Structures are given as C-alpha cells and as structure tokens.
Tab-separated table of C-alpha atoms in Angstrom:
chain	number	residue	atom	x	y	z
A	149	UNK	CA	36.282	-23.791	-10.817
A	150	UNK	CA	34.648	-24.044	-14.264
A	151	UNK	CA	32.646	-26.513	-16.247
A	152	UNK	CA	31.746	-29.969	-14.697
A	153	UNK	CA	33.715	-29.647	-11.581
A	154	UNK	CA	32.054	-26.342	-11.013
A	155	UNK	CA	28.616	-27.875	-11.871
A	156	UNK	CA	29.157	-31.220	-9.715
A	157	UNK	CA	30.107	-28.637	-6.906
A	158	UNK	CA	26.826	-27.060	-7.304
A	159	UNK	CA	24.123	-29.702	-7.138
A	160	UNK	CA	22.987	-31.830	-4.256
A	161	UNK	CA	25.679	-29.672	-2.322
A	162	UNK	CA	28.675	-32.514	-4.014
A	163	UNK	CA	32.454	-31.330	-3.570
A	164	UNK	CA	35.374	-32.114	-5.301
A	165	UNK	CA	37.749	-30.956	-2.860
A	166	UNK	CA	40.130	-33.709	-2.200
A	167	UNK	CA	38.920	-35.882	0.507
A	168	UNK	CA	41.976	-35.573	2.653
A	169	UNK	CA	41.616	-31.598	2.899
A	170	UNK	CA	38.053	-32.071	4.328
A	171	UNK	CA	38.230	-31.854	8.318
A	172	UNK	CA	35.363	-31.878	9.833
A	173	UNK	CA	33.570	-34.306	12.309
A	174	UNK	CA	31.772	-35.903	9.662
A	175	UNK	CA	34.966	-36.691	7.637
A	176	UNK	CA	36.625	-38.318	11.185
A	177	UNK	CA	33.611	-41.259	11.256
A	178	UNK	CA	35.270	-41.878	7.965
A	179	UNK	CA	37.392	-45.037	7.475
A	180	UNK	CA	41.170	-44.215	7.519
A	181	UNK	CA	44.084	-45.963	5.907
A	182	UNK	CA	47.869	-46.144	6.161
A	183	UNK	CA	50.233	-46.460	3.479
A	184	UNK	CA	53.884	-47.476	4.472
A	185	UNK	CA	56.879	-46.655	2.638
A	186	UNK	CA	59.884	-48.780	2.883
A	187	UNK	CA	63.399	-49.705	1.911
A	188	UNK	CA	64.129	-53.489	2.039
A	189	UNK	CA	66.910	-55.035	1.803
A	190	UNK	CA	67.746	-58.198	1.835
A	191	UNK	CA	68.167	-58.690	5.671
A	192	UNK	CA	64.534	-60.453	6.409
A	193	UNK	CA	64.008	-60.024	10.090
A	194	UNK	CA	65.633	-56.165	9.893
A	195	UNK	CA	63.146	-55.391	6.865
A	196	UNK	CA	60.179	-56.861	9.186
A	197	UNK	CA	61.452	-54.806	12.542
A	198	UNK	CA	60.715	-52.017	10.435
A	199	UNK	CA	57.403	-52.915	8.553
A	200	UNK	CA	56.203	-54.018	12.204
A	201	UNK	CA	57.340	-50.032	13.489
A	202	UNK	CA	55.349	-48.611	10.696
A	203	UNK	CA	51.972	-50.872	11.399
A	204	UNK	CA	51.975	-50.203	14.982
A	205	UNK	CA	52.603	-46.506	14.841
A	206	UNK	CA	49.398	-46.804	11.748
A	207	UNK	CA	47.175	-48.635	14.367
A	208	UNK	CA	47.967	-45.921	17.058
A	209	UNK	CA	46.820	-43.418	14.698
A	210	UNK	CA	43.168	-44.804	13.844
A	211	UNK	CA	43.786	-46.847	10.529
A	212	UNK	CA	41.981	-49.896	10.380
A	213	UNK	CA	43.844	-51.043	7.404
A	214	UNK	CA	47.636	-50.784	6.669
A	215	UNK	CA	49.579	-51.446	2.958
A	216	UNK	CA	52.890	-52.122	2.465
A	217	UNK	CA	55.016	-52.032	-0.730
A	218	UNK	CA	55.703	-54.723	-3.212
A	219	UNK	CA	59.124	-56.998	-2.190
A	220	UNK	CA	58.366	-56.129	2.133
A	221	UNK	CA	59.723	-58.982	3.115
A	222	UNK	CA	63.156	-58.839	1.003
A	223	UNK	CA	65.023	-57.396	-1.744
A	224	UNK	CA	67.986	-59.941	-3.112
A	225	UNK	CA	70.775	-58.707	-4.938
A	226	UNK	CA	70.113	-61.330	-7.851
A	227	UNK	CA	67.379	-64.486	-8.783
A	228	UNK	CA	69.615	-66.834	-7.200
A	229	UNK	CA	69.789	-65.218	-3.563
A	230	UNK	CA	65.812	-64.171	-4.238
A	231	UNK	CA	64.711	-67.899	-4.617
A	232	UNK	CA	66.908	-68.724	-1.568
A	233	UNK	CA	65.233	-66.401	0.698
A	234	UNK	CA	61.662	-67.079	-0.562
A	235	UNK	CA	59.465	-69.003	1.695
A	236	UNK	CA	56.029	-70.645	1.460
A	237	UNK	CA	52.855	-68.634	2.768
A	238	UNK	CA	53.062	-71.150	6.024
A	239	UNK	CA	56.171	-70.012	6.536
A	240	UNK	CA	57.929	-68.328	9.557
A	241	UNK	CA	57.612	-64.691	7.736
A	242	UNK	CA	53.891	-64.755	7.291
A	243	UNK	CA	53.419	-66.415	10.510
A	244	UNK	CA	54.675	-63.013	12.258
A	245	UNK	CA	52.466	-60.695	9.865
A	246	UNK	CA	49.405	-62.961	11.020
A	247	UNK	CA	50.441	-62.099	15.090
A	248	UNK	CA	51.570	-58.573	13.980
A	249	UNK	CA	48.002	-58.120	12.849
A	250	UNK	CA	45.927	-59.661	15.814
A	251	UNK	CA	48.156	-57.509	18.367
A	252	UNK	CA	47.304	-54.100	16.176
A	253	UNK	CA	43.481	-55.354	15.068
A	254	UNK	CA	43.977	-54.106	11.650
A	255	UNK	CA	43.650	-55.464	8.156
A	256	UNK	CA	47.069	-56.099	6.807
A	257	UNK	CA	47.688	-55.544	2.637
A	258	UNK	CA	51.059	-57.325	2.187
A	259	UNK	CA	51.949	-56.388	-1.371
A	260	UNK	CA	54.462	-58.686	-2.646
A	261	UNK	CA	55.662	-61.730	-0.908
A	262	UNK	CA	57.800	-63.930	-2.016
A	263	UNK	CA	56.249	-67.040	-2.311
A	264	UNK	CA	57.292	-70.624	-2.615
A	265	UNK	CA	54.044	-72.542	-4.040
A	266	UNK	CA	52.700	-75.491	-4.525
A	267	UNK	CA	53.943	-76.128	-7.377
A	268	UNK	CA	58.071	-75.092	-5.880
A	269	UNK	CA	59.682	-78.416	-6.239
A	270	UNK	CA	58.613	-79.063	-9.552
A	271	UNK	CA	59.395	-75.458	-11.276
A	272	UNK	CA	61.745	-74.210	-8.418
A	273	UNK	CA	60.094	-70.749	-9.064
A	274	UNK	CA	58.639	-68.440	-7.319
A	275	UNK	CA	55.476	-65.861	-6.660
A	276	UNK	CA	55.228	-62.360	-6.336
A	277	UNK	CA	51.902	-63.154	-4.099
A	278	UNK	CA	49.748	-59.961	-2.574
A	279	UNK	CA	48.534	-61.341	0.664
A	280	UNK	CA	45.425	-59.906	2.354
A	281	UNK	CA	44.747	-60.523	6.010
A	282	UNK	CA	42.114	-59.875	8.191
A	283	UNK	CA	42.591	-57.950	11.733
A	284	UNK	CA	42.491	-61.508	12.831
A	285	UNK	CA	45.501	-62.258	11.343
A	286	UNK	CA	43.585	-64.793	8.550
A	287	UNK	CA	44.625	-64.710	5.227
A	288	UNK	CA	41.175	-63.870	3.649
A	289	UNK	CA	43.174	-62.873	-0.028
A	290	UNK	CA	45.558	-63.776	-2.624
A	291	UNK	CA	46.449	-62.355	-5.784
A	292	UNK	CA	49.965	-63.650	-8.013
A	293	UNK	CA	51.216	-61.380	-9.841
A	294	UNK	CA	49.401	-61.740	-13.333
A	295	UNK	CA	51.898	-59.467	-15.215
A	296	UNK	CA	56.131	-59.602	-14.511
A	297	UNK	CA	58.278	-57.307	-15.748
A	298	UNK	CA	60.899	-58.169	-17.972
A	299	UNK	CA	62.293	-55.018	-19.127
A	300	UNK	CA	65.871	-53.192	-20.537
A	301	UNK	CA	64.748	-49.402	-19.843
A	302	UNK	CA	68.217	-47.050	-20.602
A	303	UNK	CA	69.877	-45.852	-17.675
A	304	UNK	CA	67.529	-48.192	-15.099
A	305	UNK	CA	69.511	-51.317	-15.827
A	306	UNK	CA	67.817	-54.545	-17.145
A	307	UNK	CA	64.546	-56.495	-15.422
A	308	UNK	CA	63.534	-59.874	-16.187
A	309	UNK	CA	61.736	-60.981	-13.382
A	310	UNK	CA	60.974	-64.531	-14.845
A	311	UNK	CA	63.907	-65.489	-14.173
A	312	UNK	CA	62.875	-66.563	-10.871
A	313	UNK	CA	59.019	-65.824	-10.963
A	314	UNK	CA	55.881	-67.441	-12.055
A	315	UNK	CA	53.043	-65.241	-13.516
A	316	UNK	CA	49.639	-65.683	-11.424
A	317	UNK	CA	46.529	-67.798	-13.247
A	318	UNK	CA	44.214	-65.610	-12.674
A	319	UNK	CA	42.758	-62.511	-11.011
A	320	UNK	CA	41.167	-61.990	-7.103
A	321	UNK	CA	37.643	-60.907	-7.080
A	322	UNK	CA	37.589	-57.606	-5.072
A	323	UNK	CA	37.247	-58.174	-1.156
A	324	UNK	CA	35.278	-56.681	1.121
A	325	UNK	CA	37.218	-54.535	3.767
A	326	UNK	CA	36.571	-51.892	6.752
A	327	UNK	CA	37.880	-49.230	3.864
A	328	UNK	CA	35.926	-50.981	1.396
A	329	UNK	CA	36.066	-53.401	-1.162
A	330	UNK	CA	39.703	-53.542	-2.389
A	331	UNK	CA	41.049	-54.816	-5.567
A	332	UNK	CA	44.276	-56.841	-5.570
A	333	UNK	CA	46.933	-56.190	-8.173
A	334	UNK	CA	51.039	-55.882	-7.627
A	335	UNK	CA	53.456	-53.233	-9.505
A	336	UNK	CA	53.932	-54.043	-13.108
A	337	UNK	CA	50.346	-54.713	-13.156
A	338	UNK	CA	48.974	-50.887	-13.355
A	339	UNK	CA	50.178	-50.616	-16.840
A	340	UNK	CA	47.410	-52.621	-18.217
A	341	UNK	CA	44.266	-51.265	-17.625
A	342	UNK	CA	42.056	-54.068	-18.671
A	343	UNK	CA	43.206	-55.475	-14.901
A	344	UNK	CA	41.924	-52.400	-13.100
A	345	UNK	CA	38.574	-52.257	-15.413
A	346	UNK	CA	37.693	-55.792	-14.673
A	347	UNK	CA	38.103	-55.009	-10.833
A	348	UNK	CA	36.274	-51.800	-10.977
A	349	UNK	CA	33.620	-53.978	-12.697
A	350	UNK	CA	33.809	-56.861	-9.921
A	351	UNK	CA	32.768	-54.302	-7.532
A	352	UNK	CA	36.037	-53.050	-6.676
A	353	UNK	CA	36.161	-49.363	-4.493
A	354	UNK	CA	39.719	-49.531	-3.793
A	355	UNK	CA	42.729	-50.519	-6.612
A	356	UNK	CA	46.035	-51.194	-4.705
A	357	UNK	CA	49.106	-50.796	-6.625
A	358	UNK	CA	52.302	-52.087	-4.393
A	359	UNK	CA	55.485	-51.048	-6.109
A	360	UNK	CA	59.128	-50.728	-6.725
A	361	UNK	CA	59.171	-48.716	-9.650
A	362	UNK	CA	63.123	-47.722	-10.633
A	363	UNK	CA	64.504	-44.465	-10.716
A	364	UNK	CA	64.233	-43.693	-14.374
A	365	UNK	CA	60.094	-45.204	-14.466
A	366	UNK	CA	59.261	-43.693	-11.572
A	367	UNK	CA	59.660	-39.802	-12.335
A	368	UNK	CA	58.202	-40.058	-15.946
A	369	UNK	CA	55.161	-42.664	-15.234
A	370	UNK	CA	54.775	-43.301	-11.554
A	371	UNK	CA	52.078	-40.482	-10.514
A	372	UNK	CA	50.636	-40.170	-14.202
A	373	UNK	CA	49.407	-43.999	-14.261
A	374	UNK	CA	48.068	-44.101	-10.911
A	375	UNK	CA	45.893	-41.229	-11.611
A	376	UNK	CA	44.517	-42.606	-14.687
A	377	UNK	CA	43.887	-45.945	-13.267
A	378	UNK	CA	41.743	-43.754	-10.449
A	379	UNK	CA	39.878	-41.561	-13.302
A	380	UNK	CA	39.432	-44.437	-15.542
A	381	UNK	CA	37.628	-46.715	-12.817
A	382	UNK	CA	36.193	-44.128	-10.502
A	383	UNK	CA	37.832	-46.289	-7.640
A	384	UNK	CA	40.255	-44.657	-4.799
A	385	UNK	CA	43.917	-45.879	-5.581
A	386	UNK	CA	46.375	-46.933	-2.890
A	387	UNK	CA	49.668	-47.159	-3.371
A	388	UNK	CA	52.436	-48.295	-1.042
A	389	UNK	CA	56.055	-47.863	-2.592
A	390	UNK	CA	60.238	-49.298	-2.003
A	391	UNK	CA	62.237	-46.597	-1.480
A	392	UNK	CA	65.688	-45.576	-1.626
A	393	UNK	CA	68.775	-47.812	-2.502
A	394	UNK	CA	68.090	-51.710	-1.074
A	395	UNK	CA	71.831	-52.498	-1.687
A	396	UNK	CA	74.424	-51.937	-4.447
A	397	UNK	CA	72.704	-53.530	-7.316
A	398	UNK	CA	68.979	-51.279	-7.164
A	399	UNK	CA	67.266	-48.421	-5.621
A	400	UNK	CA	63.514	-47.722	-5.988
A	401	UNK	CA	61.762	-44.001	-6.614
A	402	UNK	CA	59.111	-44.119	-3.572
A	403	UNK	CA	56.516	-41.784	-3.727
A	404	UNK	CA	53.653	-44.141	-1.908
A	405	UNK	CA	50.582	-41.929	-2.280
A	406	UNK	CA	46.172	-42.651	-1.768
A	407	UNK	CA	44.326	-40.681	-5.218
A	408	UNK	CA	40.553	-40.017	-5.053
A	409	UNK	CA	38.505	-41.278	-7.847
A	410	UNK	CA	38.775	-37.957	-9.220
A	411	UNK	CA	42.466	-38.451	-9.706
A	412	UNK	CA	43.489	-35.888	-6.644
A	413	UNK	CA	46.183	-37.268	-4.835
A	414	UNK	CA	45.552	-36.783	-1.251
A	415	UNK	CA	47.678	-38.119	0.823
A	416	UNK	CA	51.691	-38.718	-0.127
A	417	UNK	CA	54.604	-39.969	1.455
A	418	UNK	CA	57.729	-37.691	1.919
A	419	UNK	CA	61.622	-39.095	1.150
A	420	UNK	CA	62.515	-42.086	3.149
A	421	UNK	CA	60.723	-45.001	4.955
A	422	UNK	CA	57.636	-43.704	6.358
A	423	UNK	CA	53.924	-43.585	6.154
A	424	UNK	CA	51.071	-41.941	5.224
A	425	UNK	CA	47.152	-41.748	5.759
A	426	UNK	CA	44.098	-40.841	3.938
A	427	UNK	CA	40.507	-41.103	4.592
A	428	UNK	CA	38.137	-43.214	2.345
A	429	UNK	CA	35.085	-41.582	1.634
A	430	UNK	CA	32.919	-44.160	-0.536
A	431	UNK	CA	29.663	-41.784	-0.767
A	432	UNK	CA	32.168	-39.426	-2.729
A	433	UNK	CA	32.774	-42.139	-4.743
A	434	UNK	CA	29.042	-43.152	-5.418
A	435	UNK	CA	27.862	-39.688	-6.105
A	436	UNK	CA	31.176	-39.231	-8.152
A	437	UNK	CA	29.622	-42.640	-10.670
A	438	UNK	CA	26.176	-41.269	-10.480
A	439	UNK	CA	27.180	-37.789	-11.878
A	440	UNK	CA	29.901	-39.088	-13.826
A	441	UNK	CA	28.483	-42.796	-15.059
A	442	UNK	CA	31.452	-43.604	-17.549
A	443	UNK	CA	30.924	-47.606	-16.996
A	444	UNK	CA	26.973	-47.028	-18.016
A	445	UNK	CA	28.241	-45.206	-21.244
A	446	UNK	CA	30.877	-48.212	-22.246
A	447	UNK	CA	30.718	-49.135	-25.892
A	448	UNK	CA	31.813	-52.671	-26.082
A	449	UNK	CA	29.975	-53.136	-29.411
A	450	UNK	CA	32.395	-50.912	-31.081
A	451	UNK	CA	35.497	-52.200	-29.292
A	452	UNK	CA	34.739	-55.238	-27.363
A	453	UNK	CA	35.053	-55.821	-23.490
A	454	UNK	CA	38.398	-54.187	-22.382
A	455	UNK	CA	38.167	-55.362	-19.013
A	456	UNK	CA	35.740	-58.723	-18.575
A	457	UNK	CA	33.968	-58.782	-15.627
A	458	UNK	CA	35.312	-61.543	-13.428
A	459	UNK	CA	33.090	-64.507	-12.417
C-alpha cells in the first residue's frame, strides 16, 4: 500500500479495504443491498416468477432494497412484438411488483420497464422507464431513459432502439432510500458522464446502472465504465445485469456487480440468473470526499459545467 491509499489508511484510522471484505459487527448495522441477475425472455409472467424468486430469497437475507436489470419484465425478439407486450405503469405487471414489494417490505429498483405513456396513442412508442418503489409498494420514482442506443457494433449485431422507444425529457433528482440516496439512470446511459456528475451533484450516494450490455460491449467496457463512473463521482455504483441468451435473436454479458466509491468492486454476480449483496457504507463515502474533495477542486471556468446541477 503506497502513496494516498497508504496515507488515507493512516489518518483518522480510514480504510480502503473494500467494504464488502469488512465483517465485523459494526459493518452488519450497515444497510445491505441485493442485486439480481436475470435472463428474460419474452414470456412475461415466467420472467416475473423468477424476478419474484430472486426478491424474496433478497428479503430473507436482510436487504432492504433489491435491483433488477434493465428489460425485467420482457425481452421481444423484434420492435414490433416489444411494443405489443409493453404496458402502461397502471398496468397488470407493475401492479404485481407493487404487492411483491409490500409482502417482502423492501424498496424495489425496477430498471427498465417497458412503458406505454401518456403520450402512447399519439406516437405509439414506448419507454424504457426505471421505476422506484417504496417497501410500500408506491412508486416514489421515475426516470426515462434519457439516452437510447442506436448502435452497429461488429460481431454484436445492429441496435436501434428508437425504433420503438422514446428518449426521457429529463433527469430524476436523486431519492432518498434506506441505502441512501440513489440516482436513477438505465444502460446506455453510463457512457455519458455528464448524467452521473449532475446526480453526484444533486446529492446522489448511489448511481444505478441497469443493463443488457451485448456480448462483444460487455467484455471490453462493461466493468471499466462502471468503475469510472464510481471514481469520477465518489458515489457507490449498483449494477443489476440480463444475462445469458433471451431467445434466438440476443444474449446479454451479465456480470451485475455493487463498486465502492473507490472503484473496488465488492460484490459480483457469478454465470447465470442469480443475485448478489453488498453493504453500503455512506461514512466511507463521506470521509472518502473529505480526503479526496475532487467536486471542491472542479474548474468549470476553464471548461464549463460538465454535469449541471439539477434543479
């Protein structure tokens, strides 16, 4: 341990040890979190049989807070079959999330729904929404996906996702959470880092980064842009990943993981639907900003306001 890890180590008795490796009675007061790992397909009430298994086995363990992937509900084999499955957020689907979470009294982040708006009969497009509900089964969050992903990457196949989906208007001001105050943003999104500052800057502790990254994506950028959206922000990053192959047309790289704000990952998901859990430990986080204060040391007279703080 050398230079400013060994000298954070040093004062005021501050580790750097990832948080997850740190048992001790202290660290089990500490607020714990479940990230599920799935592979949907587009059988509806199968993919929800499963995300239901996974929630109740994370609220027999002690999380108070459980996220799955981008796409939970469904994965369609093209736009056509995708806008014929979607439903509206008072819909039957969301409806059995709400009970799902009063019967396990835990917070719910649903990372990618489908969603039929307002706005459906005039554009007959969709949104890739991230719902947020309470362990009352309220919706107390939603964030449309800002950024889609319309992409040709060799050997992945092609992407254009607005084919059937409507970019979001605007951002979600972090929420306050028993893990802390989360920051909603969906897949494509962690590739622009202005989103993740202007969270972090909102107040955000926790950046959440539901996914289906591909199989060609996922090795090369996956892990690397997760832990730079941690270091860059100083905020824990959760993310809750597809797996596997959905059906004949896609398959998804997985790897759902939690990384500190020091960029350790500490908690990972192995191959195949499953979960995974990871304490939060927001005083490592504050003494982690006061000994590292990056966002006190910003320049935006030399290169403007990367990420505006929301209103």
């Amino acid at each position: 341990m050398t230079g400013l890890r060994k000298r954070l180590s040093e004062e005021k008795g501050f580790s750097l040890m990832p948080r997850a490796m740190a048992i001790s009675s202290s660290s089990c007061k500490l607020p714990l979190v479940a990230v599920c790992q799935v592979t949907s397909t587009p059988d509806k009430q199968q993919n929800f049989k499963t995300c239901a298994e996974l929630v109740r086995e994370a609220a027999r363990l002690g999380a108070c807070l459980a996220f799955l992937p981008e796409a939970f509900d469904f994965i369609a084999r093209d736009p056509a079959e995708t806008l014929h499955l979607s439903e509206p957020l008072g819909g039957k689907l969301l409806e059995e999330y709400t009970q799902l979470a009063r019967e396990c009294g835990l917070w719910l982040s649903l990372g990618g729904f489908h969603e039929r708006g307002q706005d459906w009969e005039q554009t007959q497009k969709i949104y890739n929404c991230h719902v947020l509900l309470n362990s009352k089964g309220a919706v107390v969050a939603t964030y449309r996906k800002t950024h889609l992903c319309d992409v040709e990457i060799p050997g992945q196949g092609p992407m254009c996702e607005s084919n059937s989906t409507m970019p979001g208007p605007s951002l979600e001001s972090p929420v306050s959470t028993p893990a802390g105050k989360i920051g909603l943003a969906v897949c494509y999104d962690i590739r622009f880092p202005e989103l993740s500052l202007a969270l972090a800057q909102a107040g955000a502790e926790i950046l959440t980064y539901p996914s289906a990254f591909g199989s060609v994506t996922g090795p090369a950028h996956w892990e690397v842009l997760l832990r730079a959206r941690a270091i860059e922000t100083q905020c824990y990053v959760v993310a809750a990943a597809q797996c596997g192959r959905h059906h004949e047309k896609r398959a998804s790289y997985g790897h759902s993981m939690v990384v500190d704000p020091w960029g350790t990952v500490v908690a990972r998901c192995p191959e195949g639907p499953g979960l995974c859990l990871a304490r939060i430990d927001l005083n490592y986080l504050r003494q982690l900003r006061q000994h590292l204060p990056v966002f006190q040391h910003r320049r935006p007279d030399l290169y403007g306001n990367l990420g505006h703080p929301l209103s």
